[in-house]
């Protein structure tokens, strides 16, 4: 497995891998719960069922942090055959929790005085 490319996005990251295994085998590993469980346990998911599936091409799951503030995200796995008979795997992990937008905007605005709370 080669990590060919890592691409930062506004609210996430995209990773690309070239695998020696055929697409059918990779598809089974990412889409069948019994196989997926060995590397992506259901406890890491907000819902153990995929939120969307394009058979043989893409599967998407909702994830939830296990520590406060328990932000939610989506992870999308896209596969395609590559020129060597293996599989190109693209993993896109995006923070989708709307609370993260408010936290980012507050952190970006450092020109205002700190908020003081009354005791």
CSV table of N, CA and C in Angstrom, one decimal:
chain,number,residue,atom,x,y,z
A,1,UNK,N,0.9,-1.2,0.0
A,1,UNK,CA,0.0,0.0,0.0
A,1,UNK,C,0.9,1.2,0.0
A,2,UNK,N,0.6,2.2,-0.9
A,2,UNK,CA,1.4,3.4,-0.9
A,2,UNK,C,0.4,4.6,-0.7
A,3,UNK,N,0.9,5.5,0.2
A,3,UNK,CA,0.1,6.7,0.5
A,3,UNK,C,0.6,7.7,-0.5
A,4,UNK,N,-0.1,7.8,-1.7
A,4,UNK,CA,0.4,8.7,-2.7
A,4,UNK,C,0.1,10.1,-2.5
A,5,UNK,N,-1.0,10.4,-1.9
A,5,UNK,CA,-1.4,11.8,-1.8
A,5,UNK,C,-2.3,12.1,-0.6
A,6,UNK,N,-2.0,13.2,0.0
A,6,UNK,CA,-2.8,13.7,1.1
A,6,UNK,C,-3.2,15.1,0.8
A,7,UNK,N,-4.5,15.4,0.8
A,7,UNK,CA,-5.0,16.7,0.4
A,7,UNK,C,-5.8,17.3,1.6
A,8,UNK,N,-5.4,18.4,2.1
A,8,UNK,CA,-6.2,19.1,3.1
A,8,UNK,C,-7.4,19.8,2.5
A,9,UNK,N,-8.5,19.7,3.2
A,9,UNK,CA,-9.7,20.4,2.7
A,9,UNK,C,-10.1,21.4,3.9
A,10,UNK,N,-11.0,22.2,3.6
A,10,UNK,CA,-11.5,23.2,4.6
A,10,UNK,C,-11.9,22.5,5.9
A,11,UNK,N,-12.7,21.5,5.9
A,11,UNK,CA,-13.2,20.8,7.1
A,11,UNK,C,-12.8,19.4,7.1
A,12,UNK,N,-11.7,19.0,6.4
A,12,UNK,CA,-11.4,17.6,6.4
A,12,UNK,C,-10.1,17.3,5.7
A,13,UNK,N,-9.9,16.1,5.4
A,13,UNK,CA,-8.7,15.6,4.7
A,13,UNK,C,-9.0,14.5,3.8
A,14,UNK,N,-8.3,14.4,2.7
A,14,UNK,CA,-8.5,13.4,1.7
A,14,UNK,C,-7.2,12.6,1.5
A,15,UNK,N,-7.2,11.3,1.6
A,15,UNK,CA,-6.1,10.5,1.5
A,15,UNK,C,-6.3,9.6,0.3
A,16,UNK,N,-5.2,9.3,-0.5
A,16,UNK,CA,-5.3,8.4,-1.6
A,16,UNK,C,-4.2,7.3,-1.5
A,17,UNK,N,-4.7,6.1,-1.8
A,17,UNK,CA,-3.8,4.9,-1.7
A,17,UNK,C,-3.9,4.1,-2.9
A,18,UNK,N,-2.8,3.5,-3.3
A,18,UNK,CA,-2.8,2.5,-4.4
A,18,UNK,C,-2.5,1.1,-3.7
A,19,UNK,N,-3.5,0.3,-3.8
A,19,UNK,CA,-3.5,-1.1,-3.2
A,19,UNK,C,-3.2,-2.1,-4.2
A,20,UNK,N,-2.5,-3.2,-3.8
A,20,UNK,CA,-2.3,-4.3,-4.7
A,20,UNK,C,-3.5,-5.3,-4.9
A,21,UNK,N,-4.4,-5.2,-3.9
A,21,UNK,CA,-5.6,-6.1,-3.9
A,21,UNK,C,-6.6,-5.6,-5.0
A,22,UNK,N,-7.4,-6.6,-5.5
A,22,UNK,CA,-8.4,-6.2,-6.5
A,22,UNK,C,-9.6,-5.4,-5.9
A,23,UNK,N,-10.3,-4.6,-6.7
A,23,UNK,CA,-11.4,-3.8,-6.2
A,23,UNK,C,-12.4,-4.6,-5.4
A,24,UNK,N,-12.7,-5.8,-5.9
A,24,UNK,CA,-13.8,-6.6,-5.2
A,24,UNK,C,-13.4,-6.9,-3.7
A,25,UNK,N,-12.1,-7.2,-3.5
A,25,UNK,CA,-11.6,-7.5,-2.2
A,25,UNK,C,-11.6,-6.3,-1.3
A,26,UNK,N,-11.2,-5.1,-1.8
A,26,UNK,CA,-11.2,-3.9,-1.1
A,26,UNK,C,-12.7,-3.5,-0.8
A,27,UNK,N,-13.6,-3.7,-1.8
A,27,UNK,CA,-15.0,-3.3,-1.5
A,27,UNK,C,-15.5,-4.1,-0.4
A,28,UNK,N,-15.2,-5.4,-0.3
A,28,UNK,CA,-15.7,-6.2,0.8
A,28,UNK,C,-15.2,-5.7,2.2
A,29,UNK,N,-13.9,-5.3,2.2
A,29,UNK,CA,-13.3,-4.8,3.4
A,29,UNK,C,-13.9,-3.5,3.9
A,30,UNK,N,-14.4,-2.7,3.0
A,30,UNK,CA,-15.0,-1.4,3.5
A,30,UNK,C,-16.5,-1.4,3.6
A,31,UNK,N,-17.2,-2.4,3.0
A,31,UNK,CA,-18.6,-2.4,3.0
A,31,UNK,C,-19.3,-3.4,3.8
A,32,UNK,N,-18.7,-4.5,4.1
A,32,UNK,CA,-19.3,-5.6,4.9
A,32,UNK,C,-18.9,-5.4,6.4
A,33,UNK,N,-19.9,-5.2,7.2
A,33,UNK,CA,-19.6,-4.9,8.6
A,33,UNK,C,-18.7,-5.9,9.3
A,34,UNK,N,-18.8,-7.2,9.1
A,34,UNK,CA,-17.9,-8.1,9.7
A,34,UNK,C,-16.4,-7.9,9.4
A,35,UNK,N,-16.2,-7.5,8.1
A,35,UNK,CA,-14.8,-7.2,7.7
A,35,UNK,C,-14.4,-5.8,8.1
A,36,UNK,N,-15.3,-4.8,8.0
A,36,UNK,CA,-15.0,-3.4,8.3
A,36,UNK,C,-14.7,-3.3,9.8
A,37,UNK,N,-15.3,-4.1,10.6
A,37,UNK,CA,-15.2,-4.0,12.1
A,37,UNK,C,-13.7,-4.2,12.5
A,38,UNK,N,-12.9,-5.0,11.8
A,38,UNK,CA,-11.6,-5.2,12.2
A,38,UNK,C,-10.7,-4.0,12.1
A,39,UNK,N,-11.1,-3.0,11.3
A,39,UNK,CA,-10.2,-1.8,11.2
A,39,UNK,C,-11.1,-0.5,11.5
A,40,UNK,N,-12.4,-0.5,11.4
A,40,UNK,CA,-13.2,0.6,11.7
A,40,UNK,C,-14.4,0.1,12.6
A,41,UNK,N,-14.2,0.1,13.9
A,41,UNK,CA,-15.2,-0.5,14.8
A,41,UNK,C,-16.5,0.3,14.8
A,42,UNK,N,-17.6,-0.4,15.0
A,42,UNK,CA,-18.9,0.2,15.1
A,42,UNK,C,-19.0,1.3,16.2
A,43,UNK,N,-18.2,1.2,17.2
A,43,UNK,CA,-18.2,2.2,18.3
A,43,UNK,C,-17.7,3.5,17.8
A,44,UNK,N,-16.9,3.6,16.8
A,44,UNK,CA,-16.4,4.8,16.2
A,44,UNK,C,-17.5,5.5,15.3
A,45,UNK,N,-18.5,4.8,15.0
A,45,UNK,CA,-19.6,5.3,14.1
A,45,UNK,C,-20.8,5.8,14.9
A,46,UNK,N,-21.3,6.9,14.3
A,46,UNK,CA,-22.6,7.4,14.9
A,46,UNK,C,-23.7,6.5,14.6
A,47,UNK,N,-23.6,5.8,13.5
A,47,UNK,CA,-24.6,4.8,13.1
A,47,UNK,C,-23.8,3.7,12.4
A,48,UNK,N,-24.0,2.4,12.8
A,48,UNK,CA,-23.2,1.3,12.1
A,48,UNK,C,-23.6,1.1,10.7
A,49,UNK,N,-24.7,1.6,10.2
A,49,UNK,CA,-25.1,1.4,8.8
A,49,UNK,C,-24.5,2.5,8.0
A,50,UNK,N,-24.2,2.2,6.8
A,50,UNK,CA,-23.7,3.2,5.8
A,50,UNK,C,-24.8,4.2,5.6
A,51,UNK,N,-24.4,5.5,5.4
A,51,UNK,CA,-25.4,6.5,5.1
A,51,UNK,C,-25.7,6.6,3.6
A,52,UNK,N,-24.8,6.1,2.8
A,52,UNK,CA,-25.0,6.0,1.3
A,52,UNK,C,-24.0,5.0,0.8
A,53,UNK,N,-24.5,4.3,-0.3
A,53,UNK,CA,-23.7,3.3,-0.9
A,53,UNK,C,-23.9,3.3,-2.4
A,54,UNK,N,-22.9,3.3,-3.2
A,54,UNK,CA,-22.9,3.1,-4.6
A,54,UNK,C,-22.1,1.8,-4.8
A,55,UNK,N,-22.8,0.7,-4.9
A,55,UNK,CA,-22.1,-0.6,-4.9
A,55,UNK,C,-20.9,-0.7,-5.8
A,56,UNK,N,-19.8,-1.2,-5.2
A,56,UNK,CA,-18.6,-1.4,-5.9
A,56,UNK,C,-17.8,-0.1,-6.1
A,57,UNK,N,-18.3,1.0,-5.7
A,57,UNK,CA,-17.6,2.3,-5.9
A,57,UNK,C,-17.4,3.2,-4.7
A,58,UNK,N,-18.5,3.4,-3.9
A,58,UNK,CA,-18.4,4.3,-2.8
A,58,UNK,C,-19.3,3.9,-1.6
A,59,UNK,N,-18.8,4.1,-0.4
A,59,UNK,CA,-19.6,3.9,0.8
A,59,UNK,C,-19.2,5.0,1.7
A,60,UNK,N,-20.3,5.5,2.4
A,60,UNK,CA,-20.1,6.7,3.4
A,60,UNK,C,-20.7,6.3,4.7
A,61,UNK,N,-20.0,6.7,5.8
A,61,UNK,CA,-20.4,6.4,7.2
A,61,UNK,C,-20.4,7.7,7.9
A,62,UNK,N,-21.3,7.8,8.9
A,62,UNK,CA,-21.2,8.9,9.9
A,62,UNK,C,-20.4,8.5,11.1
A,63,UNK,N,-19.5,9.4,11.5
A,63,UNK,CA,-18.7,9.1,12.7
A,63,UNK,C,-19.0,10.1,13.8
A,64,UNK,N,-18.7,9.7,15.0
A,64,UNK,CA,-18.8,10.6,16.2
A,64,UNK,C,-17.6,10.5,17.1
A,65,UNK,N,-17.0,11.6,17.5
A,65,UNK,CA,-15.9,11.6,18.5
A,65,UNK,C,-16.4,10.9,19.7
A,66,UNK,N,-15.5,10.2,20.4
A,66,UNK,CA,-15.9,9.6,21.7
A,66,UNK,C,-15.5,10.4,22.9
A,67,UNK,N,-15.1,11.7,22.6
A,67,UNK,CA,-14.8,12.6,23.7
A,67,UNK,C,-15.5,13.9,23.5
A,68,UNK,N,-15.9,14.7,24.5
A,68,UNK,CA,-16.6,16.0,24.3
A,68,UNK,C,-15.7,16.9,23.4
A,69,UNK,N,-16.4,17.6,22.5
A,69,UNK,CA,-17.8,17.9,22.4
A,69,UNK,C,-18.5,16.9,21.5
A,70,UNK,N,-18.0,15.7,21.2
A,70,UNK,CA,-18.7,14.6,20.5
A,70,UNK,C,-19.1,15.1,19.1
A,71,UNK,N,-18.1,15.7,18.4
A,71,UNK,CA,-18.4,16.3,17.0
A,71,UNK,C,-18.6,15.1,16.0
A,72,UNK,N,-19.5,15.4,15.0
A,72,UNK,CA,-19.8,14.4,14.0
A,72,UNK,C,-19.1,14.7,12.7
A,73,UNK,N,-18.8,13.6,12.0
A,73,UNK,CA,-18.1,13.8,10.7
A,73,UNK,C,-18.6,12.7,9.8
A,74,UNK,N,-18.2,12.8,8.5
A,74,UNK,CA,-18.5,11.7,7.6
A,74,UNK,C,-17.1,11.2,7.0
A,75,UNK,N,-17.1,9.9,6.8
A,75,UNK,CA,-15.9,9.3,6.1
A,75,UNK,C,-16.4,8.6,4.9
A,76,UNK,N,-15.9,8.9,3.7
A,76,UNK,CA,-16.3,8.4,2.5
A,76,UNK,C,-15.1,7.6,1.9
A,77,UNK,N,-15.4,6.3,1.5
A,77,UNK,CA,-14.4,5.5,0.9
A,77,UNK,C,-14.8,5.3,-0.6
A,78,UNK,N,-13.9,5.7,-1.5
A,78,UNK,CA,-14.2,5.5,-3.0
A,78,UNK,C,-13.1,4.6,-3.5
A,79,UNK,N,-13.5,3.7,-4.3
A,79,UNK,CA,-12.6,2.8,-4.9
A,79,UNK,C,-12.7,2.8,-6.4
A,80,UNK,N,-11.6,2.4,-7.1
A,80,UNK,CA,-11.7,2.3,-8.6
A,80,UNK,C,-10.5,1.4,-9.0
A,81,UNK,N,-10.7,0.6,-10.0
A,81,UNK,CA,-9.6,-0.2,-10.5
A,81,UNK,C,-8.4,0.6,-10.9
A,82,UNK,N,-7.2,0.2,-10.7
A,82,UNK,CA,-6.0,0.9,-11.2
A,82,UNK,C,-5.4,0.2,-12.3
A,83,UNK,N,-4.4,0.8,-13.0
A,83,UNK,CA,-3.7,0.2,-14.2
A,83,UNK,C,-3.0,-1.1,-13.9
A,84,UNK,N,-2.7,-1.4,-12.7
A,84,UNK,CA,-1.9,-2.6,-12.4
A,84,UNK,C,-2.8,-3.8,-11.9
A,85,UNK,N,-4.1,-3.6,-12.0
A,85,UNK,CA,-5.0,-4.7,-11.5
A,85,UNK,C,-5.4,-4.6,-10.1
A,86,UNK,N,-4.8,-3.6,-9.4
A,86,UNK,CA,-5.1,-3.4,-8.0
A,86,UNK,C,-6.3,-2.3,-7.9
A,87,UNK,N,-6.2,-1.6,-6.8
A,87,UNK,CA,-7.3,-0.7,-6.4
A,87,UNK,C,-6.8,0.7,-6.0
A,88,UNK,N,-7.4,1.7,-6.6
A,88,UNK,CA,-7.1,3.1,-6.1
A,88,UNK,C,-8.2,3.4,-5.0
A,89,UNK,N,-7.8,3.7,-3.8
A,89,UNK,CA,-8.7,3.9,-2.7
A,89,UNK,C,-8.5,5.4,-2.3
A,90,UNK,N,-9.6,6.1,-2.2
A,90,UNK,CA,-9.6,7.5,-1.8
A,90,UNK,C,-10.5,7.6,-0.5
A,91,UNK,N,-9.9,8.1,0.6
A,91,UNK,CA,-10.6,8.2,1.8
A,91,UNK,C,-10.8,9.7,2.1
A,92,UNK,N,-12.1,10.1,2.2
A,92,UNK,CA,-12.3,11.6,2.5
A,92,UNK,C,-13.0,11.7,3.8
A,93,UNK,N,-12.4,12.3,4.8
A,93,UNK,CA,-12.9,12.5,6.1
A,93,UNK,C,-13.2,14.0,6.3
A,94,UNK,N,-14.5,14.3,6.5
A,94,UNK,CA,-15.0,15.7,6.6
A,94,UNK,C,-15.7,15.9,7.9
A,95,UNK,N,-15.4,17.0,8.5
A,95,UNK,CA,-16.1,17.4,9.7
A,95,UNK,C,-17.4,18.0,9.3
A,96,UNK,N,-18.6,17.4,9.7
A,96,UNK,CA,-19.9,17.9,9.2
A,96,UNK,C,-20.7,18.5,10.3
A,97,UNK,N,-20.2,18.5,11.6
A,97,UNK,CA,-21.0,19.0,12.7
A,97,UNK,C,-21.0,20.5,12.6
A,98,UNK,N,-22.2,21.1,12.6
A,98,UNK,CA,-22.3,22.6,12.4
A,98,UNK,C,-21.7,23.3,13.6
A,99,UNK,N,-21.6,22.7,14.7
A,99,UNK,CA,-20.9,23.4,15.9
A,99,UNK,C,-19.5,23.7,15.6
A,100,UNK,N,-18.8,22.9,14.7
A,100,UNK,CA,-17.4,23.2,14.4
A,100,UNK,C,-17.3,24.5,13.7
A,101,UNK,N,-18.3,24.9,12.8
A,101,UNK,CA,-18.2,26.2,12.1
A,101,UNK,C,-18.2,27.4,13.1
A,102,UNK,N,-19.1,27.3,14.1
A,102,UNK,CA,-19.1,28.3,15.1
A,102,UNK,C,-17.8,28.4,15.9
A,103,UNK,N,-17.2,27.3,16.2
A,103,UNK,CA,-15.9,27.3,17.0
A,103,UNK,C,-14.8,27.9,16.1
A,104,UNK,N,-14.8,27.5,14.8
A,104,UNK,CA,-13.8,28.0,13.9
A,104,UNK,C,-13.9,29.5,13.8
A,105,UNK,N,-15.1,30.0,13.6
A,105,UNK,CA,-15.3,31.5,13.4
A,105,UNK,C,-14.9,32.2,14.7
A,106,UNK,N,-15.2,31.7,15.8
A,106,UNK,CA,-14.9,32.4,17.1
A,106,UNK,C,-13.4,32.4,17.2
A,107,UNK,N,-12.7,31.3,16.9
A,107,UNK,CA,-11.2,31.3,17.0
A,107,UNK,C,-10.5,32.2,16.0
A,108,UNK,N,-11.1,32.4,14.8
A,108,UNK,CA,-10.5,33.2,13.8
A,108,UNK,C,-10.6,34.7,14.2
A,109,UNK,N,-11.6,35.1,15.0
A,109,UNK,CA,-11.8,36.5,15.3
A,109,UNK,C,-11.0,36.8,16.6
A,110,UNK,N,-9.8,37.1,16.5
A,110,UNK,CA,-9.0,37.4,17.6
A,110,UNK,C,-8.8,38.9,17.9
A,111,UNK,N,-9.6,39.7,17.2
A,111,UNK,CA,-9.5,41.2,17.4
A,111,UNK,C,-10.4,41.7,18.5
A,112,UNK,N,-11.3,40.9,18.9
A,112,UNK,CA,-12.2,41.3,20.0
A,112,UNK,C,-11.7,40.9,21.3
A,113,UNK,N,-12.1,41.7,22.4
A,113,UNK,CA,-11.6,41.4,23.7
A,113,UNK,C,-12.2,40.0,24.2
A,114,UNK,N,-11.6,39.3,25.1
A,114,UNK,CA,-12.1,38.1,25.5
A,114,UNK,C,-13.4,38.2,26.2
A,115,UNK,N,-14.3,37.3,26.1
A,115,UNK,CA,-15.6,37.3,26.8
A,115,UNK,C,-15.4,37.0,28.3
A,116,UNK,N,-15.9,37.9,29.1
A,116,UNK,CA,-15.8,37.8,30.5
A,116,UNK,C,-17.2,37.3,31.1
A,117,UNK,N,-17.2,36.3,31.8
A,117,UNK,CA,-18.4,35.8,32.4
A,117,UNK,C,-18.5,36.3,33.9
A,118,UNK,N,-19.7,36.6,34.3
A,118,UNK,CA,-19.9,37.1,35.7
A,118,UNK,C,-20.0,35.8,36.5
A,119,UNK,N,-19.4,35.9,37.7
A,119,UNK,CA,-19.4,34.8,38.7
A,119,UNK,C,-20.8,34.7,39.4
